[in-house]
Amino acid sequence: MITSALYEEIGKRAMTVANTLAVDAQVRDALEQTGTTELRSQINEAVKPVQTSSGADFITIADRHLIRQWHVNPERIGQPMTDPLNNKVLQGQSFVTESTGSLGPSLRAKAPIYDEKDKVIGLVSVGFLMTDVEQNIRTYTYAWLWFMVGALVIGIIGSLLISQRVRRELHGLEPVEIGRLYQEKQAILESIGEGIIAVNSSGQVTLANPQAVRLLGLSPETSIYGCELRHLPGAAGELADILVGDPLLENAMVEPGQEQGTFNEEIEAQQRVVVVSRVPIHDRSGQRIGTVASLRDKTELLRMTRQLTEVKDYAEVLRSQTHEYANRLYLISGLIQLECYDEAVDFITRESEGYRLHRPDTSAHLPDSVIASLLIGKKKQALEKGIVLHSHISGAFSSLPPAPEWRLLAAMSGNLLDNAMEAAAIRFSSRPDGQVWFRLEETAEGITVEVADNGPGIPEAIQEKLFVKGASTKTEAGHGYGLALVQEYVDQMGSSIEVHERVGGGTVFKIRIPLNGPSSA
């Protein structure tokens, strides 16, 4: 590239000098003269300054007979030019050529000289010796080589610095390791039970695992990457208020490392209680650039807690009964050893009558022992609270399979009985007048579960939101989920629930499970 450029540049320079002398009036007038001495003297005056200023190695001017009238070597003046290309110049052609002349190899430009009648009367040949051209090429080449070497060294040093910076930012990981970590991260996000979602400062989703998509009430195959969280259906709008927050706070500057997280904030999504914990993401300058949040399904936790509570209550009843009956067996053993047989028989009879009173009526009709076990525990629990629990069970119960519908029915009954006993205990805290009624009946239309109490009734403030999660007459945290779970179980079984006041005070809950519902299909 350098050689080609220099050849072109020197050729253009030589042609420019040749054209300048070819149109010079002094040169043209000199060639039209007949006196040789005056001709060469006049040409010398015109050529000397041009050769000095152009730096040409030689300039030759010849007449129409190709006799040199001026040459850098005075000995060559008056001798004919032998280059066969000169005949083309006398025919009016101008060109640049590389050839060997009397001074050696050179790059030369040739141009014709015209008189006032446009007749060729001579030619001009301007040349630069190839030794000088090659020296210029070497000079430029060395300069460019040094420049390229310097640029290469700077590029290598810059690449090493950038490489070190990138490796430091990437904690020394190679591309293969980064790809493997990305795949591991995706696998971890899909394997954990909690939902993970991240948004940028504009509220666009940058990360969401399948659990987060499910908890937002969207189909599992829905891709929400890059979507505006506020524009998604379901609970995404409420979640966006938590993750994005106040725009003024979004642009607030905080010290690096300062946490402004929000933990265990509850939202409702698709009849589920979702616990949201979020932590903002800040850059090194403290500017908030996004938020990452974890979503936990509290409904499952509440369901498990309720089941564990029931199991715990049942275990407490069994432990209490074991302790009581052990003492009673010791008493019977002592009466027999003392030969007080009549007293022992009377004691056994009283205990049997007490068990019959506490045993659920017609519990043997139940095809599953869950309800019977539940009623035994609840009757014992009611007795400890000074409340009388009446139960009535009737029907063949052929419409429900053994499981899991009986567990759902037991869960609904347990929640309703707990609420009824608490209501009765509140009204009759100082005297044992609290009563609760439980009725389980199967008819031709379906199964009916009815739980009634003689408590104070339901306050008007929560009647309209009775089955809404968190609605409760209690001020302590953790209440207000029992009836919401009952409503969820009712929906799962395709049944209905009614609530009305009891005559004489209290509340009646009635659940109707149709024979042709989803559970019996």
XYZ file of C-alpha atoms in Angstrom, residues 109-480:
372
model
C 6.537 11.708 -16.716
C 6.533 12.842 -20.359
C 4.399 15.642 -21.841
C 4.330 17.262 -25.358
C 5.045 20.958 -25.985
C 2.680 22.747 -28.361
C 3.125 25.983 -30.263
C 0.375 28.548 -30.712
C -1.058 26.502 -33.591
C -1.324 23.356 -31.386
C 1.502 21.676 -33.229
C 3.938 19.546 -31.234
C 7.343 21.240 -31.297
C 9.052 19.224 -28.565
C 8.631 17.295 -25.294
C 9.398 17.536 -21.576
C 10.574 14.549 -19.531
C 10.663 14.899 -15.719
C 12.000 12.008 -13.660
C 12.797 10.802 -10.149
C 15.493 8.166 -9.792
C 14.283 4.808 -8.416
C 16.989 4.887 -5.757
C 15.367 8.025 -4.287
C 11.887 6.514 -4.660
C 12.948 3.323 -2.896
C 14.576 5.366 -0.148
C 11.310 7.235 0.386
C 9.444 3.947 0.414
C 11.785 2.571 3.068
C 11.451 5.750 5.119
C 7.649 5.635 5.018
C 7.639 1.875 5.571
C 9.821 2.129 8.658
C 7.686 4.957 9.983
C 4.511 2.932 9.464
C 6.132 -0.179 10.893
C 7.133 1.687 14.029
C 3.668 3.165 14.213
C 2.051 -0.270 13.848
C 4.434 -1.805 16.360
C 3.610 0.979 18.792
C -0.109 0.558 18.160
C 0.252 -3.206 18.594
C 2.115 -2.771 21.875
C -0.481 -0.285 23.118
C -3.250 -2.654 21.974
C -1.660 -5.585 23.775
C -1.193 -3.584 26.975
C -4.756 -2.254 26.709
C -6.087 -5.747 26.046
C -4.260 -7.098 29.093
C -5.606 -4.294 31.283
C -9.132 -4.759 29.963
C -8.809 -8.530 30.345
C -7.715 -8.135 33.950
C -10.570 -5.705 34.612
C -13.113 -8.043 33.027
C -11.733 -11.074 34.871
C -11.844 -9.123 38.130
C -15.463 -8.134 37.481
C -16.271 -11.753 36.529
C -14.411 -13.091 39.589
C -11.850 -14.831 37.405
C -14.405 -16.974 35.572
C -13.859 -18.177 32.043
C -16.654 -18.081 29.404
C -17.275 -21.826 29.780
C -17.608 -21.412 33.536
C -19.945 -18.446 33.102
C -22.148 -20.501 30.786
C -22.207 -23.365 33.287
C -23.064 -20.993 36.144
C -25.918 -19.551 34.084
C -27.324 -23.034 33.519
C -26.914 -23.851 37.202
C -28.677 -20.615 38.151
C -31.602 -21.483 35.877
C -31.801 -24.960 37.404
C -31.700 -23.534 40.939
C -34.430 -21.014 40.185
C -36.646 -23.756 38.793
C -35.957 -26.144 41.675
C -36.607 -23.892 44.678
C -40.111 -23.779 46.070
C -40.288 -20.002 46.372
C -41.021 -17.641 43.530
C -38.175 -15.328 42.520
C -38.826 -12.236 40.419
C -36.646 -9.233 39.570
C -37.542 -5.946 37.897
C -35.476 -2.995 36.732
C -36.060 0.618 37.712
C -38.737 0.952 35.007
C -40.764 -1.964 36.327
C -39.831 -4.384 33.520
C -39.358 -8.013 34.503
C -35.736 -9.107 34.122
C -36.009 -12.457 35.907
C -38.872 -14.753 36.907
C -38.849 -18.445 37.717
C -41.856 -20.733 37.036
C -42.979 -20.589 40.687
C -43.252 -16.788 40.505
C -45.308 -17.027 37.304
C -47.626 -19.547 38.982
C -48.071 -17.449 42.130
C -49.009 -14.440 39.978
C -51.917 -16.467 38.621
C -50.483 -16.873 35.116
C -50.156 -20.068 33.103
C -46.788 -21.854 33.576
C -45.806 -21.462 29.906
C -46.276 -17.676 30.016
C -43.055 -15.743 29.433
C -43.039 -12.405 31.255
C -39.405 -11.472 30.601
C -39.233 -7.835 29.470
C -42.931 -7.195 30.224
C -44.155 -4.282 32.307
C -45.162 -5.783 35.650
C -48.056 -3.330 36.052
C -49.562 -4.395 32.723
C -49.738 -8.098 33.608
C -53.080 -9.549 34.801
C -53.770 -11.013 38.207
C -51.871 -9.806 41.260
C -49.022 -8.324 39.237
C -50.319 -4.781 39.726
C -50.259 -5.021 43.499
C -46.869 -6.696 43.337
C -45.598 -3.865 41.130
C -46.572 -1.346 43.823
C -44.364 -3.257 46.250
C -41.409 -3.838 43.922
C -41.291 -0.511 42.067
C -42.676 1.704 44.802
C -42.667 5.489 44.831
C -40.925 7.032 41.778
C -39.349 9.618 44.071
C -37.759 6.825 46.069
C -36.645 5.117 42.897
C -34.300 7.986 42.096
C -33.205 8.528 45.675
C -29.495 8.220 46.338
C -28.425 5.946 49.169
C -25.087 4.985 50.547
C -23.640 1.794 49.014
C -24.594 -1.205 51.137
C -27.507 0.568 52.834
C -30.515 -1.762 52.853
C -34.054 -0.579 52.252
C -35.776 -3.948 52.044
C -39.375 -4.843 52.782
C -40.021 -8.252 54.291
C -43.076 -10.463 54.789
C -45.601 -8.186 53.146
C -48.777 -10.032 52.209
C -50.769 -9.759 48.992
C -53.682 -11.834 47.698
C -53.275 -13.617 44.373
C -55.804 -16.070 42.964
C -57.376 -16.674 46.404
C -53.934 -17.296 47.854
C -51.997 -15.361 50.448
C -48.558 -14.599 49.011
C -45.801 -13.284 51.294
C -43.453 -10.892 49.498
C -39.944 -9.973 50.638
C -38.042 -7.527 48.462
C -34.547 -6.053 48.465
C -33.587 -3.121 46.188
C -30.529 -3.304 43.941
C -28.202 -0.273 43.912
C -25.205 0.474 41.773
C -21.892 1.638 43.207
C -23.032 5.246 43.247
C -26.118 4.347 45.289
C -28.599 4.771 42.426
C -31.437 2.268 42.587
C -31.416 0.151 39.417
C -33.923 -2.570 40.255
C -35.525 -4.842 42.823
C -35.457 -8.572 43.492
C -38.224 -10.244 45.470
C -39.114 -13.670 46.792
C -42.718 -14.895 46.812
C -43.964 -17.518 49.263
C -47.368 -19.164 49.251
C -48.687 -18.650 52.762
C -51.878 -20.571 52.014
C -50.022 -23.876 52.002
C -48.255 -22.909 55.210
C -51.549 -22.034 56.873
C -53.089 -25.300 55.710
C -50.191 -27.289 57.108
C -50.272 -25.270 60.327
C -53.976 -25.958 60.738
C -53.465 -29.670 60.145
C -50.565 -29.770 62.598
C -52.710 -27.938 65.149
C -55.446 -30.518 64.768
C -52.933 -33.345 65.126
C -51.458 -31.635 68.177
C -54.894 -31.192 69.755
C -55.718 -34.827 69.087
C -52.392 -35.911 70.593
C -53.067 -33.770 73.665
C -56.454 -35.419 74.060
C -54.952 -38.879 73.754
C -52.218 -38.056 76.251
C -54.755 -36.628 78.676
C -57.007 -39.650 78.285
C -54.062 -42.008 78.726
C -53.102 -40.292 81.947
C -56.688 -40.225 83.261
C -57.431 -43.826 82.375
C -54.147 -44.982 83.891
C -55.197 -43.359 87.174
C -58.651 -44.941 86.871
C -57.138 -48.382 86.247
C -55.027 -47.950 89.378
C -58.224 -47.008 91.270
C -60.089 -50.076 89.967
C -57.091 -52.247 90.830
C -57.059 -50.854 94.372
C -60.805 -51.394 94.841
C -60.498 -54.995 93.698
C -57.513 -55.621 96.000
C -59.543 -54.182 98.875
C -62.398 -56.499 97.852
C -64.685 -53.506 97.295
C -66.340 -55.171 94.355
C -69.561 -53.173 94.372
C -67.672 -49.866 94.372
C -65.488 -51.110 91.501
C -68.530 -52.128 89.428
C -70.227 -48.778 90.084
C -67.066 -46.896 89.055
C -66.719 -48.918 85.833
C -70.386 -48.321 85.007
C -70.059 -44.564 85.466
C -66.950 -44.435 83.283
C -68.669 -46.440 80.533
C -71.654 -44.097 80.609
C -69.323 -41.098 80.378
C -67.544 -42.566 77.329
C -70.911 -43.227 75.668
C -71.928 -39.604 76.196
C -68.697 -38.301 74.721
C -68.631 -40.777 71.816
C -70.179 -39.366 68.585
C -73.624 -40.694 67.825
C -73.751 -43.354 65.101
C -70.068 -42.807 64.360
C -69.898 -46.424 63.295
C -71.870 -45.408 60.175
C -68.934 -43.393 58.924
C -66.852 -45.204 56.271
C -63.818 -43.143 57.304
C -62.585 -42.707 60.886
C -61.392 -39.115 60.368
C -64.659 -37.458 61.394
C -65.148 -39.815 64.339
C -61.627 -39.140 65.586
C -62.151 -35.434 65.110
C -65.363 -35.422 67.137
C -63.798 -37.408 69.965
C -60.993 -34.862 70.237
C -63.306 -31.865 69.908
C -65.679 -33.204 72.564
C -62.795 -33.592 74.947
C -61.565 -30.131 74.069
C -65.038 -28.682 74.582
C -65.326 -30.398 77.950
C -62.072 -28.811 79.071
C -63.438 -25.388 78.071
C -66.714 -25.969 79.879
C -68.672 -26.264 76.623
C -71.108 -29.000 75.654
C -70.632 -30.349 72.115
C -73.714 -32.083 70.665
C -73.209 -34.249 67.578
C -75.628 -35.969 65.248
C -74.578 -38.188 62.320
C -76.996 -39.914 59.998
C -76.833 -41.488 56.547
C -74.958 -44.158 54.636
C -72.301 -41.725 53.305
C -71.815 -43.487 50.002
C -71.237 -40.361 47.884
C -67.748 -39.529 49.116
C -64.706 -41.702 48.376
C -62.628 -42.707 51.420
C -59.954 -40.039 50.718
C -59.097 -37.242 50.230
C -62.609 -35.766 50.378
C -63.081 -36.949 53.962
C -59.928 -35.054 54.944
C -61.290 -31.876 53.348
C -64.602 -32.463 55.136
C -62.764 -32.984 58.425
C -60.690 -29.834 57.856
C -63.825 -27.762 57.219
C -65.591 -29.279 60.226
C -62.563 -28.736 62.478
C -62.276 -25.047 61.525
C -65.973 -24.433 62.039
C -66.001 -26.290 65.395
C -62.976 -24.302 66.632
C -64.669 -21.011 65.730
C -67.948 -22.156 67.328
C -66.274 -23.196 70.583
C -64.324 -19.939 70.743
C -67.542 -17.963 70.204
C -69.375 -19.903 72.884
C -66.450 -19.528 75.290
C -66.405 -15.747 74.725
C -70.094 -15.359 75.628
C -70.109 -17.784 78.585
C -66.608 -17.269 79.945
C -67.786 -17.175 83.563
C -70.349 -19.999 83.503
C -70.598 -23.396 81.771
C -73.541 -22.597 79.528
C -71.745 -22.638 76.158
C -73.097 -25.139 73.656
C -72.059 -26.205 70.162
C -74.060 -28.395 67.757
C -72.578 -30.490 64.974
C -74.714 -32.263 62.397
C -73.483 -34.471 59.542
C -76.228 -35.896 57.380
C -76.541 -37.551 53.967
C -79.787 -37.234 52.030
C -80.867 -37.886 48.461
C -79.673 -34.387 47.520
C -76.219 -34.621 49.051
C -74.273 -34.294 52.286
C -74.966 -31.517 54.771
C -72.536 -30.312 57.436
C -73.980 -27.924 59.994
C -72.174 -26.291 62.909
C -74.046 -23.997 65.303
C -73.189 -22.239 68.552
C -74.910 -20.052 71.128
C -72.161 -17.454 71.111
C -72.468 -13.679 70.607
C -72.890 -13.941 66.806
C -70.879 -12.345 64.015
C -70.185 -8.585 64.280
C -71.613 -6.497 61.464
C -68.143 -5.049 60.729
C -66.878 -8.342 59.323
C -70.071 -9.964 58.021
C -69.443 -8.810 54.458
C -65.789 -9.927 54.466
C -66.270 -13.040 56.563
C -64.432 -15.357 54.156
C -61.709 -12.852 53.200
C -58.226 -13.744 54.367
C -57.233 -11.755 57.430
C -60.803 -10.841 58.493
C -61.169 -11.651 62.200
C -62.597 -10.274 65.420
C -59.269 -11.010 67.129
C -56.561 -8.372 67.231
C -53.659 -10.809 67.508
C -51.618 -11.611 64.385
C -52.131 -14.934 62.659
C -55.934 -15.015 62.765
C -58.519 -14.592 60.036
